[in-house]
Coordinates of N, CA, C and O in Angstrom, one line a residue:
M1 N 0.6 3.5 34.0 CA 0.3 2.1 33.7 C 1.2 1.7 32.6 O 1.3 2.3 31.5
S2 N 2.0 0.7 32.9 CA 2.9 0.2 31.8 C 2.4 -1.1 31.3 O 1.8 -1.9 32.0
L3 N 2.6 -1.3 30.0 CA 2.1 -2.5 29.3 C 3.3 -3.4 29.0 O 4.4 -3.0 28.7
T4 N 3.0 -4.7 29.1 CA 4.0 -5.7 28.7 C 4.1 -5.7 27.1 O 3.2 -5.1 26.4
T5 N 5.2 -6.3 26.6 CA 5.3 -6.4 25.2 C 4.1 -7.1 24.5 O 3.6 -6.7 23.5
Y6 N 3.7 -8.1 25.2 CA 2.5 -8.9 24.7 C 1.3 -8.0 24.6 O 0.6 -8.0 23.6
E7 N 1.0 -7.3 25.7 CA -0.2 -6.4 25.8 C -0.1 -5.4 24.7 O -1.1 -5.0 24.0
M8 N 1.1 -4.8 24.5 CA 1.3 -3.8 23.5 C 1.0 -4.4 22.1 O 0.4 -3.8 21.2
A9 N 1.5 -5.6 21.8 CA 1.3 -6.2 20.5 C -0.1 -6.5 20.3 O -0.6 -6.3 19.2
K10 N -0.9 -6.9 21.3 CA -2.3 -7.1 21.2 C -3.0 -5.8 20.8 O -3.9 -5.8 20.0
L11 N -2.7 -4.7 21.5 CA -3.3 -3.5 21.2 C -3.0 -3.0 19.7 O -3.9 -2.6 19.0
L12 N -1.8 -3.2 19.3 CA -1.4 -2.8 18.0 C -2.2 -3.6 16.9 O -2.6 -3.2 15.9
E13 N -2.3 -4.9 17.2 CA -3.0 -5.8 16.3 C -4.5 -5.4 16.2 O -5.0 -5.4 15.1
Q14 N -5.1 -5.0 17.3 CA -6.5 -4.5 17.3 C -6.6 -3.2 16.5 O -7.6 -3.0 15.8
L15 N -5.6 -2.4 16.6 CA -5.7 -1.1 15.8 C -5.6 -1.4 14.3 O -6.3 -0.6 13.5
D16 N -4.9 -2.4 13.9 CA -4.8 -2.7 12.4 C -6.2 -3.1 11.9 O -6.4 -3.0 10.7
S17 N -7.0 -3.7 12.7 CA -8.3 -4.2 12.2 C -9.5 -3.4 12.8 O -10.6 -3.9 12.8
S18 N -9.2 -2.2 13.3 CA -10.2 -1.4 13.9 C -11.3 -1.0 12.9 O -11.0 -0.9 11.7
P19 N -12.5 -0.8 13.3 CA -13.6 -0.5 12.4 C -13.3 0.8 11.6 O -13.6 0.9 10.4
E20 N -12.6 1.7 12.2 CA -12.2 3.0 11.5 C -11.3 2.7 10.3 O -11.4 3.2 9.2
K21 N -10.2 1.9 10.6 CA -9.3 1.6 9.5 C -9.9 0.8 8.4 O -9.6 1.0 7.3
V22 N -10.8 -0.1 8.8 CA -11.5 -0.9 7.8 C -12.4 0.0 6.9 O -12.4 0.0 5.7
M23 N -13.1 0.9 7.6 CA -13.9 1.9 6.9 C -13.1 2.8 5.9 O -13.5 3.0 4.8
Y24 N -12.0 3.3 6.4 CA -11.2 4.2 5.6 C -10.6 3.4 4.4 O -10.5 3.9 3.3
G25 N -10.2 2.1 4.6 CA -9.7 1.3 3.5 C -10.7 1.1 2.5 O -10.5 1.2 1.3
K26 N -12.0 0.8 2.9 CA -13.1 0.7 1.9 C -13.4 1.9 1.2 O -13.6 1.9 0.0
L27 N -13.3 3.1 1.9 CA -13.6 4.4 1.3 C -12.5 4.7 0.2 O -12.8 5.1 -0.9
L28 N -11.2 4.4 0.6 CA -10.2 4.6 -0.4 C -10.3 3.7 -1.6 O -10.1 4.1 -2.8
S29 N -10.7 2.5 -1.4 CA -10.9 1.5 -2.5 C -12.0 2.0 -3.4 O -11.9 1.9 -4.6
E30 N -13.1 2.5 -2.8 CA -14.2 3.0 -3.6 C -13.8 4.2 -4.4 O -14.1 4.4 -5.5
L31 N -13.0 5.1 -3.7 CA -12.5 6.3 -4.4 C -11.6 5.9 -5.6 O -11.7 6.4 -6.7
G32 N -10.8 4.9 -5.4 CA -9.9 4.4 -6.5 C -10.7 3.8 -7.7 O -10.2 3.7 -8.8
N33 N -11.9 3.4 -7.4 CA -12.7 2.8 -8.5 C -13.5 3.9 -9.3 O -14.2 3.5 -10.3
Q34 N -13.4 5.1 -8.9 CA -14.1 6.2 -9.6 C -13.3 6.7 -10.8 O -12.1 6.4 -10.9
S35 N -13.9 7.4 -11.7 CA -13.2 8.0 -12.8 C -12.3 9.1 -12.4 O -12.4 9.6 -11.3
A36 N -11.3 9.3 -13.2 CA -10.3 10.4 -12.9 C -11.0 11.7 -12.7 O -10.6 12.5 -11.8
E37 N -12.0 12.0 -13.5 CA -12.8 13.2 -13.4 C -13.4 13.4 -12.0 O -13.3 14.4 -11.3
R38 N -14.0 12.3 -11.5 CA -14.7 12.3 -10.2 C -13.6 12.5 -9.1 O -13.9 13.2 -8.1
I39 N -12.5 11.8 -9.2 CA -11.4 11.9 -8.2 C -10.9 13.4 -8.2 O -10.7 13.9 -7.1
R40 N -10.7 14.0 -9.3 CA -10.2 15.3 -9.4 C -11.2 16.3 -8.8 O -10.9 17.2 -8.0
S41 N -12.5 16.1 -9.1 CA -13.5 16.9 -8.6 C -13.6 16.8 -7.0 O -13.7 17.9 -6.4
A42 N -13.5 15.6 -6.5 CA -13.5 15.5 -5.0 C -12.2 16.1 -4.4 O -12.3 16.7 -3.4
A43 N -11.1 15.9 -5.1 CA -9.8 16.5 -4.6 C -9.8 18.0 -4.5 O -9.2 18.6 -3.6
K44 N -10.6 18.6 -5.4 CA -10.7 20.1 -5.4 C -11.4 20.6 -4.2 O -11.2 21.8 -3.9
Q45 N -12.1 19.8 -3.5 CA -12.8 20.2 -2.3 C -11.9 20.1 -1.0 O -12.3 20.5 0.1
V46 N -10.7 19.6 -1.2 CA -9.8 19.4 0.0 C -8.7 20.4 -0.1 O -8.2 20.7 -1.1
P47 N -8.4 21.0 1.1 CA -7.3 22.0 1.1 C -6.0 21.4 0.5 O -5.7 20.3 0.8
I48 N -5.2 22.3 -0.2 CA -4.0 21.8 -0.9 C -3.0 21.2 0.1 O -2.3 20.3 -0.2
E49 N -2.9 21.8 1.3 CA -1.9 21.3 2.3 C -2.3 19.9 2.7 O -1.4 19.0 2.8
M50 N -3.6 19.6 2.8 CA -4.0 18.3 3.2 C -3.8 17.3 2.0 O -3.4 16.2 2.3
L51 N -4.0 17.8 0.8 CA -3.7 16.9 -0.4 C -2.3 16.5 -0.4 O -1.9 15.4 -0.7
R52 N -1.4 17.5 -0.2 CA 0.1 17.2 -0.3 C 0.4 16.2 0.8 O 1.2 15.3 0.6
D53 N -0.1 16.3 2.0 CA 0.1 15.4 3.1 C -0.4 14.0 2.7 O 0.3 13.0 2.9
M54 N -1.5 13.9 2.1 CA -2.1 12.6 1.7 C -1.2 12.0 0.6 O -0.9 10.8 0.7
V55 N -0.8 12.8 -0.3 CA 0.0 12.2 -1.4 C 1.3 11.7 -0.8 O 1.8 10.7 -1.2
F56 N 1.9 12.5 0.1 CA 3.2 12.0 0.7 C 3.0 10.7 1.4 O 3.8 9.8 1.2
H57 N 1.9 10.5 2.1 CA 1.7 9.3 2.8 C 1.4 8.1 1.9 O 1.8 7.0 2.1
F58 N 0.7 8.4 0.8 CA 0.4 7.4 -0.2 C 1.7 6.9 -0.9 O 1.9 5.8 -1.1
Q59 N 2.6 7.9 -1.2 CA 3.9 7.5 -1.8 C 4.7 6.7 -0.8 O 5.4 5.7 -1.3
E60 N 4.7 7.0 0.5 CA 5.4 6.1 1.4 C 4.8 4.7 1.4 O 5.6 3.7 1.5
V61 N 3.5 4.6 1.4 CA 2.9 3.2 1.4 C 3.3 2.5 0.1 O 3.6 1.3 0.1
I62 N 3.3 3.2 -1.0 CA 3.6 2.6 -2.3 C 5.0 2.0 -2.2 O 5.3 0.9 -2.6
E63 N 6.0 2.8 -1.7 CA 7.4 2.4 -1.6 C 7.5 1.2 -0.7 O 8.2 0.3 -1.0
S64 N 6.8 1.2 0.4 CA 6.9 0.1 1.4 C 6.3 -1.2 0.8 O 6.6 -2.3 1.2
R65 N 5.3 -1.1 -0.1 CA 4.6 -2.2 -0.6 C 5.3 -2.8 -1.9 O 4.8 -3.8 -2.4
K66 N 6.3 -2.1 -2.4 CA 7.0 -2.6 -3.6 C 7.5 -4.0 -3.4 O 7.5 -4.8 -4.3
S67 N 8.0 -4.2 -2.2 CA 8.6 -5.6 -2.0 C 7.6 -6.7 -2.1 O 7.9 -7.8 -2.4
E68 N 6.3 -6.3 -1.7 CA 5.2 -7.3 -1.9 C 5.1 -7.8 -3.3 O 5.0 -8.9 -3.6
Q69 N 5.1 -6.8 -4.2 CA 5.0 -7.1 -5.6 C 6.2 -7.9 -6.1 O 6.0 -8.8 -6.9
V70 N 7.4 -7.6 -5.6 CA 8.6 -8.3 -6.0 C 8.5 -9.8 -5.6 O 8.8 -10.7 -6.3
D71 N 8.0 -10.0 -4.4 CA 7.8 -11.3 -3.8 C 6.8 -12.1 -4.7 O 7.1 -13.3 -5.0
I72 N 5.7 -11.5 -5.1 CA 4.7 -12.2 -5.9 C 5.3 -12.6 -7.2 O 5.1 -13.7 -7.7
L73 N 6.0 -11.6 -7.9 CA 6.7 -11.9 -9.1 C 7.7 -13.0 -9.0 O 7.8 -13.9 -9.9
A74 N 8.5 -13.0 -8.0 CA 9.5 -14.0 -7.8 C 8.8 -15.4 -7.6 O 9.3 -16.4 -8.2
K75 N 7.7 -15.5 -6.9 CA 7.0 -16.8 -6.7 C 6.5 -17.3 -8.1 O 6.5 -18.4 -8.4
Q76 N 5.9 -16.3 -8.8 CA 5.3 -16.7 -10.1 C 6.4 -17.2 -11.1 O 6.2 -18.2 -11.8
L77 N 7.6 -16.5 -11.1 CA 8.7 -17.0 -11.9 C 9.2 -18.3 -11.5 O 9.5 -19.2 -12.3
A78 N 9.3 -18.6 -10.2 CA 9.8 -19.8 -9.7 C 8.8 -21.0 -10.1 O 9.2 -22.1 -10.4
E79 N 7.5 -20.7 -10.0 CA 6.5 -21.7 -10.4 C 6.6 -22.0 -11.9 O 6.3 -23.1 -12.3
Q80 N 7.1 -21.1 -12.7 CA 7.2 -21.3 -14.1 C 8.6 -21.9 -14.4 O 9.0 -22.1 -15.6
G81 N 9.4 -22.1 -13.4 CA 10.7 -22.7 -13.6 C 11.8 -21.7 -14.0 O 12.8 -22.1 -14.6
I82 N 11.6 -20.5 -13.8 CA 12.6 -19.4 -14.2 C 13.4 -19.1 -13.0 O 12.8 -18.6 -12.0
S83 N 14.7 -19.2 -13.1 CA 15.6 -18.9 -11.9 C 15.9 -17.4 -11.9 O 15.9 -16.8 -12.9
P84 N 16.4 -16.9 -10.8 CA 16.8 -15.5 -10.7 C 18.0 -15.3 -11.6 O 18.0 -14.2 -12.2
E85 N 18.9 -16.2 -11.8 CA 20.0 -16.1 -12.7 C 19.5 -15.9 -14.1 O 20.1 -15.1 -14.9
E86 N 18.6 -16.7 -14.5 CA 18.0 -16.6 -15.9 C 17.4 -15.3 -16.1 O 17.6 -14.7 -17.2
L87 N 16.7 -14.8 -15.2 CA 16.1 -13.5 -15.3 C 17.1 -12.4 -15.4 O 17.0 -11.5 -16.3
R88 N 18.2 -12.5 -14.6 CA 19.2 -11.5 -14.7 C 19.9 -11.5 -16.0 O 20.2 -10.4 -16.6
E89 N 20.2 -12.7 -16.6 CA 20.8 -12.8 -17.9 C 19.9 -12.2 -19.0 O 20.3 -11.5 -19.9
F90 N 18.6 -12.5 -18.9 CA 17.6 -11.9 -19.8 C 17.6 -10.4 -19.8 O 17.6 -9.8 -20.8
L91 N 17.5 -9.9 -18.6 CA 17.5 -8.4 -18.4 C 18.8 -7.8 -18.8 O 18.8 -6.6 -19.3
A92 N 19.9 -8.5 -18.6 CA 21.2 -7.9 -19.1 C 21.3 -7.8 -20.6 O 21.9 -6.9 -21.1
K93 N 20.6 -8.7 -21.3 CA 20.6 -8.6 -22.8 C 19.8 -7.4 -23.3 O 20.0 -7.0 -24.4
K94 N 18.8 -7.0 -22.5 CA 17.9 -5.9 -22.9 C 18.6 -4.6 -22.8 O 19.0 -3.8 -22.5

């Protein structure tokens, strides 16, 4: 069975909002709200190979989301009337 591009896009869209992904996102958010001690205690129960794999994937997501933060900062600076050139000049002085 072959899928058209449209059908494939619909399937991928559904996967992004699947109940499992939503549940895992909420679980990770809740874990992130815990104290460092509780996070370390929970991590000690996970095999080290699995922890390394998780850390690798988290680092990939962090790198891919840096541009989101840059876009937010750029919009905030633009709203305040600061141009990219002014920011470059300021940073060059530092």
